[in-house]
PDB file of C-alpha atoms in Angstrom:
ATOM      1  CA  MET A   1      20.416   5.139 -19.606  1.00 51.00           C
ATOM      2  CA  THR A   2      19.186   2.670 -17.057  1.00 68.00           C
ATOM      3  CA  GLY A   3      20.164   3.515 -13.561  1.00 92.00           C
ATOM      4  CA  ILE A   4      18.713   5.641 -10.811  1.00 97.00           C
ATOM      5  CA  ALA A   5      18.378   9.229 -12.008  1.00 97.00           C
ATOM      6  CA  LYS A   6      20.397  11.802 -10.091  1.00 95.00           C
ATOM      7  CA  THR A   7      17.927  14.623  -9.832  1.00 97.00           C
ATOM      8  CA  PRO A   8      18.271  17.956  -7.998  1.00 97.00           C
ATOM      9  CA  GLU A   9      16.356  18.857  -4.838  1.00 97.00           C
ATOM     10  CA  PRO A  10      12.545  18.872  -5.176  1.00 98.00           C
ATOM     11  CA  PRO A  11      10.235  20.298  -6.221  1.00 98.00           C
ATOM     12  CA  TYR A  12      10.448  19.121  -9.811  1.00 98.00           C
ATOM     13  CA  TYR A  13       8.156  17.110 -12.069  1.00 98.00           C
ATOM     14  CA  ALA A  14       7.884  13.474 -13.107  1.00 98.00           C
ATOM     15  CA  VAL A  15       6.078  11.847 -16.009  1.00 98.00           C
ATOM     16  CA  ILE A  16       5.245   8.223 -15.237  1.00 98.00           C
ATOM     17  CA  PHE A  17       4.703   6.320 -18.470  1.00 97.00           C
ATOM     18  CA  ALA A  18       3.479   2.729 -18.035  1.00 98.00           C
ATOM     19  CA  SER A  19       2.873   0.565 -21.077  1.00 97.00           C
ATOM     20  CA  GLN A  20       2.063  -2.902 -22.300  1.00 97.00           C
ATOM     21  CA  ARG A  21       3.717  -3.815 -25.590  1.00 96.00           C
ATOM     22  CA  THR A  22       2.392  -5.627 -28.622  1.00 95.00           C
ATOM     23  CA  GLU A  23       4.304  -8.710 -29.818  1.00 94.00           C
ATOM     24  CA  GLY A  24       7.589  -8.264 -31.702  1.00 93.00           C
ATOM     25  CA  ASP A  25       9.993  -5.343 -31.863  1.00 93.00           C
ATOM     26  CA  SER A  26       8.842  -3.502 -35.029  1.00 93.00           C
ATOM     27  CA  GLY A  27      11.556  -0.904 -34.621  1.00 95.00           C
ATOM     28  CA  TYR A  28      10.596  -0.163 -31.040  1.00 95.00           C
ATOM     29  CA  GLY A  29      14.001  -0.726 -29.395  1.00 94.00           C
ATOM     30  CA  ILE A  30      15.863   1.660 -31.678  1.00 95.00           C
ATOM     31  CA  MET A  31      13.165   4.316 -31.376  1.00 95.00           C
ATOM     32  CA  ALA A  32      13.043   4.008 -27.577  1.00 94.00           C
ATOM     33  CA  ASP A  33      16.797   4.649 -27.353  1.00 94.00           C
ATOM     34  CA  LYS A  34      16.491   7.527 -29.799  1.00 96.00           C
ATOM     35  CA  MET A  35      13.699   9.134 -27.759  1.00 96.00           C
ATOM     36  CA  VAL A  36      15.741   8.977 -24.561  1.00 95.00           C
ATOM     37  CA  ALA A  37      18.684  10.638 -26.337  1.00 95.00           C
ATOM     38  CA  LEU A  38      16.364  13.281 -27.757  1.00 96.00           C
ATOM     39  CA  ALA A  39      14.600  13.943 -24.438  1.00 97.00           C
ATOM     40  CA  ALA A  40      17.992  14.396 -22.781  1.00 96.00           C
ATOM     41  CA  GLN A  41      18.660  17.315 -25.117  1.00 96.00           C
ATOM     42  CA  GLN A  42      15.435  19.093 -24.182  1.00 97.00           C
ATOM     43  CA  LYS A  43      15.545  22.168 -22.001  1.00 97.00           C
ATOM     44  CA  GLY A  44      14.520  21.304 -18.450  1.00 98.00           C
ATOM     45  CA  PHE A  45      15.230  17.566 -18.718  1.00 98.00           C
ATOM     46  CA  LEU A  46      16.567  16.219 -15.405  1.00 98.00           C
ATOM     47  CA  GLY A  47      16.847  12.471 -15.941  1.00 97.00           C
ATOM     48  CA  VAL A  48      15.056   9.247 -16.789  1.00 97.00           C
ATOM     49  CA  GLU A  49      14.552   5.794 -15.280  1.00 97.00           C
ATOM     50  CA  SER A  50      13.258   2.842 -17.236  1.00 96.00           C
ATOM     51  CA  ALA A  51      12.506  -0.842 -16.668  1.00 96.00           C
ATOM     52  CA  ARG A  52      10.579  -3.380 -18.703  1.00 95.00           C
ATOM     53  CA  ASP A  53       9.648  -6.985 -18.068  1.00 95.00           C
ATOM     54  CA  GLU A  54       7.259  -9.347 -19.810  1.00 93.00           C
ATOM     55  CA  GLN A  55       4.190  -7.772 -18.307  1.00 93.00           C
ATOM     56  CA  LEU A  56       4.842  -4.058 -18.081  1.00 96.00           C
ATOM     57  CA  GLY A  57       7.235  -1.275 -18.972  1.00 96.00           C
ATOM     58  CA  ILE A  58       7.668   1.799 -16.800  1.00 97.00           C
ATOM     59  CA  THR A  59       9.615   4.878 -17.856  1.00 97.00           C
ATOM     60  CA  VAL A  60       9.792   7.833 -15.508  1.00 98.00           C
ATOM     61  CA  SER A  61      11.234  11.041 -16.888  1.00 98.00           C
ATOM     62  CA  TYR A  62      12.044  14.014 -14.661  1.00 98.00           C
ATOM     63  CA  TRP A  63      11.651  17.644 -15.615  1.00 98.00           C
ATOM     64  CA  GLU A  64      12.221  21.106 -14.195  1.00 98.00           C
ATOM     65  CA  SER A  65       8.753  22.413 -15.004  1.00 98.00           C
ATOM     66  CA  LEU A  66       5.386  21.712 -16.605  1.00 97.00           C
ATOM     67  CA  GLU A  67       6.508  23.924 -19.499  1.00 98.00           C
ATOM     68  CA  ALA A  68       9.451  21.596 -20.167  1.00 98.00           C
ATOM     69  CA  ILE A  69       7.060  18.608 -20.214  1.00 98.00           C
ATOM     70  CA  LYS A  70       4.772  20.422 -22.621  1.00 97.00           C
ATOM     71  CA  ALA A  71       7.667  21.253 -24.959  1.00 97.00           C
ATOM     72  CA  TRP A  72       8.753  17.600 -24.976  1.00 97.00           C
ATOM     73  CA  LYS A  73       5.210  16.442 -25.652  1.00 96.00           C
ATOM     74  CA  GLU A  74       5.090  18.787 -28.650  1.00 96.00           C
ATOM     75  CA  ASN A  75       8.541  17.926 -30.013  1.00 95.00           C
ATOM     76  CA  SER A  76       7.940  16.867 -33.620  1.00 95.00           C
ATOM     77  CA  ALA A  77      10.251  13.822 -33.670  1.00 95.00           C
ATOM     78  CA  HIS A  78       8.618  12.718 -30.428  1.00 96.00           C
ATOM     79  CA  GLY A  79       5.255  13.175 -32.112  1.00 96.00           C
ATOM     80  CA  VAL A  80       6.230  10.641 -34.787  1.00 95.00           C
ATOM     81  CA  ALA A  81       7.145   8.143 -32.044  1.00 96.00           C
ATOM     82  CA  GLN A  82       3.876   8.856 -30.205  1.00 96.00           C
ATOM     83  CA  ASP A  83       1.907   8.008 -33.351  1.00 95.00           C
ATOM     84  CA  LYS A  84       3.818   4.758 -33.878  1.00 95.00           C
ATOM     85  CA  GLY A  85       3.236   3.932 -30.227  1.00 96.00           C
ATOM     86  CA  LYS A  86      -0.508   4.239 -30.648  1.00 95.00           C
ATOM     87  CA  THR A  87      -0.757   2.394 -33.945  1.00 95.00           C
ATOM     88  CA  GLU A  88       1.887  -0.262 -33.533  1.00 95.00           C
ATOM     89  CA  TRP A  89       3.899  -0.702 -30.355  1.00 96.00           C
ATOM     90  CA  TYR A  90       1.493  -0.480 -27.445  1.00 96.00           C
ATOM     91  CA  LYS A  91      -1.571  -2.421 -26.445  1.00 96.00           C
ATOM     92  CA  ASN A  92      -2.265   0.204 -23.852  1.00 96.00           C
ATOM     93  CA  PHE A  93      -0.465   2.832 -21.848  1.00 97.00           C
ATOM     94  CA  SER A  94      -0.953   5.426 -19.162  1.00 97.00           C
ATOM     95  CA  LEU A  95       0.659   8.791 -18.590  1.00 97.00           C
ATOM     96  CA  ARG A  96       0.758  10.501 -15.244  1.00 98.00           C
ATOM     97  CA  VAL A  97       2.168  13.955 -14.627  1.00 98.00           C
ATOM     98  CA  CYS A  98       3.304  14.483 -11.042  1.00 98.00           C
ATOM     99  CA  ARG A  99       4.978  17.050  -8.870  1.00 98.00           C
ATOM    100  CA  VAL A 100       7.815  15.458  -6.896  1.00 98.00           C
ATOM    101  CA  GLU A 101       7.537  16.719  -3.338  1.00 98.00           C
ATOM    102  CA  ARG A 102      10.469  14.892  -1.757  1.00 97.00           C
ATOM    103  CA  HIS A 103      13.029  12.255  -2.550  1.00 97.00           C
ATOM    104  CA  SER A 104      15.742  10.224  -0.887  1.00 96.00           C
ATOM    105  CA  PHE A 105      18.600   8.118  -2.211  1.00 96.00           C
ATOM    106  CA  PHE A 106      20.234   5.204  -0.484  1.00 95.00           C
ATOM    107  CA  GLU A 107      23.529   3.648  -1.462  1.00 92.00           C
ATOM    108  CA  MET A 108      24.355   0.550   0.514  1.00 86.00           C
TER     109      MET A 108
ATOM    110  CA  MET B   1      -0.205  -7.159  -9.722  1.00 51.00           C
ATOM    111  CA  THR B   2       1.554  -6.279 -12.939  1.00 68.00           C
ATOM    112  CA  GLY B   3      -0.566  -4.236 -15.218  1.00 92.00           C
ATOM    113  CA  ILE B   4      -1.477  -0.586 -15.506  1.00 97.00           C
ATOM    114  CA  ALA B   5      -3.091   0.581 -12.266  1.00 97.00           C
ATOM    115  CA  LYS B   6      -6.655   1.825 -12.551  1.00 95.00           C
ATOM    116  CA  THR B   7      -6.576   4.843 -10.314  1.00 97.00           C
ATOM    117  CA  PRO B   8      -9.320   7.408  -9.640  1.00 96.00           C
ATOM    118  CA  GLU B   9      -9.231  10.994 -10.868  1.00 97.00           C
ATOM    119  CA  PRO B  10      -6.287  13.097  -9.639  1.00 98.00           C
ATOM    120  CA  PRO B  11      -5.142  14.517  -7.360  1.00 98.00           C
ATOM    121  CA  TYR B  12      -3.653  11.543  -5.543  1.00 98.00           C
ATOM    122  CA  TYR B  13      -0.126  10.535  -4.598  1.00 98.00           C
ATOM    123  CA  ALA B  14       2.540   8.290  -6.068  1.00 98.00           C
ATOM    124  CA  VAL B  15       5.638   6.755  -4.512  1.00 98.00           C
ATOM    125  CA  ILE B  16       8.257   6.002  -7.170  1.00 98.00           C
ATOM    126  CA  PHE B  17      10.650   3.360  -5.872  1.00 97.00           C
ATOM    127  CA  ALA B  18      13.626   2.635  -8.147  1.00 98.00           C
ATOM    128  CA  SER B  19      16.170   0.032  -7.130  1.00 97.00           C
ATOM    129  CA  GLN B  20      19.183  -1.947  -8.234  1.00 97.00           C
ATOM    130  CA  ARG B  21      19.355  -5.462  -6.825  1.00 96.00           C
ATOM    131  CA  THR B  22      22.221  -7.456  -5.441  1.00 95.00           C
ATOM    132  CA  GLU B  23      22.955 -10.867  -7.031  1.00 94.00           C
ATOM    133  CA  GLY B  24      20.692 -13.829  -6.218  1.00 93.00           C
ATOM    134  CA  ASP B  25      17.165 -13.974  -4.864  1.00 93.00           C
ATOM    135  CA  SER B  26      17.731 -14.408  -1.090  1.00 93.00           C
ATOM    136  CA  GLY B  27      13.997 -14.521  -0.435  1.00 95.00           C
ATOM    137  CA  TYR B  28      13.365 -11.317  -2.345  1.00 95.00           C
ATOM    138  CA  GLY B  29      10.716 -12.606  -4.769  1.00 94.00           C
ATOM    139  CA  ILE B  30       8.455 -14.008  -2.066  1.00 95.00           C
ATOM    140  CA  MET B  31       8.806 -10.916   0.094  1.00 95.00           C
ATOM    141  CA  ALA B  32       8.107  -8.589  -2.840  1.00 94.00           C
ATOM    142  CA  ASP B  33       4.832 -10.405  -3.565  1.00 94.00           C
ATOM    143  CA  LYS B  34       3.961 -10.360   0.125  1.00 96.00           C
ATOM    144  CA  MET B  35       4.562  -6.629   0.383  1.00 96.00           C
ATOM    145  CA  VAL B  36       2.298  -5.903  -2.584  1.00 95.00           C
ATOM    146  CA  ALA B  37      -0.462  -8.002  -0.998  1.00 95.00           C
ATOM    147  CA  LEU B  38       0.040  -6.220   2.307  1.00 97.00           C
ATOM    148  CA  ALA B  39       0.124  -2.740   0.763  1.00 97.00           C
ATOM    149  CA  ALA B  40      -3.137  -3.523  -1.028  1.00 96.00           C
ATOM    150  CA  GLN B  41      -4.796  -3.998   2.364  1.00 96.00           C
ATOM    151  CA  GLN B  42      -3.689  -0.589   3.624  1.00 97.00           C
ATOM    152  CA  LYS B  43      -6.197   2.216   3.955  1.00 97.00           C
ATOM    153  CA  GLY B  44      -5.818   4.658   1.085  1.00 98.00           C
ATOM    154  CA  PHE B  45      -4.027   2.253  -1.273  1.00 98.00           C
ATOM    155  CA  LEU B  46      -5.056   2.910  -4.895  1.00 98.00           C
ATOM    156  CA  GLY B  47      -2.877   0.586  -6.952  1.00 97.00           C
ATOM    157  CA  VAL B  48       0.639  -0.419  -7.923  1.00 97.00           C
ATOM    158  CA  GLU B  49       2.709  -0.833 -11.080  1.00 97.00           C
ATOM    159  CA  SER B  50       5.980  -2.707 -11.182  1.00 96.00           C
ATOM    160  CA  ALA B  51       8.631  -3.676 -13.742  1.00 96.00           C
ATOM    161  CA  ARG B  52      12.135  -5.027 -13.386  1.00 95.00           C
ATOM    162  CA  ASP B  53      14.856  -5.807 -15.883  1.00 95.00           C
ATOM    163  CA  GLU B  54      18.537  -6.602 -15.484  1.00 93.00           C
ATOM    164  CA  GLN B  55      19.513  -3.033 -14.799  1.00 93.00           C
ATOM    165  CA  LEU B  56      16.715  -1.494 -12.773  1.00 96.00           C
ATOM    166  CA  GLY B  57      13.467  -2.161 -10.969  1.00 96.00           C
ATOM    167  CA  ILE B  58      10.716   0.444 -10.728  1.00 97.00           C
ATOM    168  CA  THR B  59       7.671   0.087  -8.501  1.00 97.00           C
ATOM    169  CA  VAL B  60       5.144   2.892  -8.389  1.00 98.00           C
ATOM    170  CA  SER B  61       2.463   2.698  -5.714  1.00 98.00           C
ATOM    171  CA  TYR B  62      -0.516   5.037  -5.672  1.00 98.00           C
ATOM    172  CA  TRP B  63      -2.167   6.433  -2.566  1.00 98.00           C
ATOM    173  CA  GLU B  64      -5.058   8.647  -1.556  1.00 98.00           C
ATOM    174  CA  SER B  65      -3.027  10.870   0.753  1.00 98.00           C
ATOM    175  CA  LEU B  66       0.343  11.538   2.345  1.00 97.00           C
ATOM    176  CA  GLU B  67      -1.091  10.103   5.568  1.00 98.00           C
ATOM    177  CA  ALA B  68      -1.727   6.779   3.822  1.00 98.00           C
ATOM    178  CA  ILE B  69       1.886   6.749   2.578  1.00 98.00           C
ATOM    179  CA  LYS B  70       3.152   7.484   6.073  1.00 97.00           C
ATOM    180  CA  ALA B  71       1.063   4.658   7.561  1.00 97.00           C
ATOM    181  CA  TRP B  72       2.463   2.231   4.974  1.00 97.00           C
ATOM    182  CA  LYS B  73       6.018   3.369   5.657  1.00 96.00           C
ATOM    183  CA  GLU B  74       5.454   2.690   9.356  1.00 96.00           C
ATOM    184  CA  ASN B  75       3.722  -0.685   8.913  1.00 96.00           C
ATOM    185  CA  SER B  76       5.739  -3.102  11.038  1.00 95.00           C
ATOM    186  CA  ALA B  77       5.850  -6.001   8.558  1.00 95.00           C
ATOM    187  CA  HIS B  78       6.909  -3.504   5.897  1.00 96.00           C
ATOM    188  CA  GLY B  79       9.622  -2.331   8.286  1.00 96.00           C
ATOM    189  CA  VAL B  80      11.086  -5.834   8.380  1.00 96.00           C
ATOM    190  CA  ALA B  81      11.206  -5.855   4.566  1.00 96.00           C
ATOM    191  CA  GLN B  82      12.767  -2.378   4.523  1.00 96.00           C
ATOM    192  CA  ASP B  83      15.580  -3.587   6.783  1.00 96.00           C
ATOM    193  CA  LYS B  84      16.234  -6.643   4.611  1.00 95.00           C
ATOM    194  CA  GLY B  85      16.226  -4.365   1.578  1.00 96.00           C
ATOM    195  CA  LYS B  86      18.972  -2.231   3.048  1.00 95.00           C
ATOM    196  CA  THR B  87      21.131  -5.074   4.357  1.00 95.00           C
ATOM    197  CA  GLU B  88      20.619  -7.695   1.677  1.00 95.00           C
ATOM    198  CA  TRP B  89      18.549  -7.072  -1.440  1.00 96.00           C
ATOM    199  CA  TYR B  90      19.476  -3.678  -2.812  1.00 96.00           C
ATOM    200  CA  LYS B  91      22.717  -2.139  -3.974  1.00 96.00           C
ATOM    201  CA  ASN B  92      20.997   1.204  -4.008  1.00 96.00           C
ATOM    202  CA  PHE B  93      17.524   2.652  -4.281  1.00 97.00           C
ATOM    203  CA  SER B  94      15.625   5.906  -4.468  1.00 97.00           C
ATOM    204  CA  LEU B  95      12.235   6.914  -3.173  1.00 97.00           C
ATOM    205  CA  ARG B  96      10.261   9.806  -4.554  1.00 98.00           C
ATOM    206  CA  VAL B  97       6.945  11.008  -3.181  1.00 98.00           C
ATOM    207  CA  CYS B  98       4.852  12.854  -5.755  1.00 98.00           C
ATOM    208  CA  ARG B  99       1.473  14.450  -6.138  1.00 98.00           C
ATOM    209  CA  VAL B 100      -0.212  13.217  -9.318  1.00 98.00           C
ATOM    210  CA  GLU B 101      -1.687  16.252 -11.050  1.00 98.00           C
ATOM    211  CA  ARG B 102      -3.200  14.601 -14.103  1.00 97.00           C
ATOM    212  CA  HIS B 103      -3.337  11.285 -15.874  1.00 97.00           C
ATOM    213  CA  SER B 104      -4.560   9.728 -19.079  1.00 96.00           C
ATOM    214  CA  PHE B 105      -5.111   6.146 -20.181  1.00 96.00           C
ATOM    215  CA  PHE B 106      -5.024   4.817 -23.716  1.00 95.00           C
ATOM    216  CA  GLU B 107      -6.309   1.458 -24.841  1.00 92.00           C
ATOM    217  CA  MET B 108      -5.590   0.715 -28.466  1.00 86.00           C
TER     218      MET B 108
END
């Protein structure tokens, strides 16, 4: 999952999810992988990028439309993960919904 | 630098920079810190979030306007870092410029 997402030409949408984890795994790793696999099956999913170090995790998912983001937000299995995130996995997190206006890729 | 950025109410802009590093540090760590400090002095800078693991690095910087992003892109010291990035530090990278439409923060 973890490379640079190959997305189509803008405009499209990005959800920037930044989070700080609680201590320990508590099933987080397995669920995180499962959520990526599930998101990838959603209509309008374009790709995902993710990185985590000791201080912060950032996952950016890319979507065709705001409707696709809404459908993913309301996905019931995702809802279970969202609840566990709030009660167990995260100390805090932020969600930002953005419209990607332009992008460029560089391969050296 | 590495926490969740406390940004004002949308709309504002985000630059999502995803990168894959070459082997070794080659002065990267020091320059990365320097660039964050320098960006923070730019007019219109709102905050930054950054995470890197073995597979990917993601840095999201937040800005008041497209003009502020342009001024940062053209900053001469930043230009030196950009050149080193292309010749030395990165295997590949992507840049996405986005308009943040909405955000939410959760502290548990």
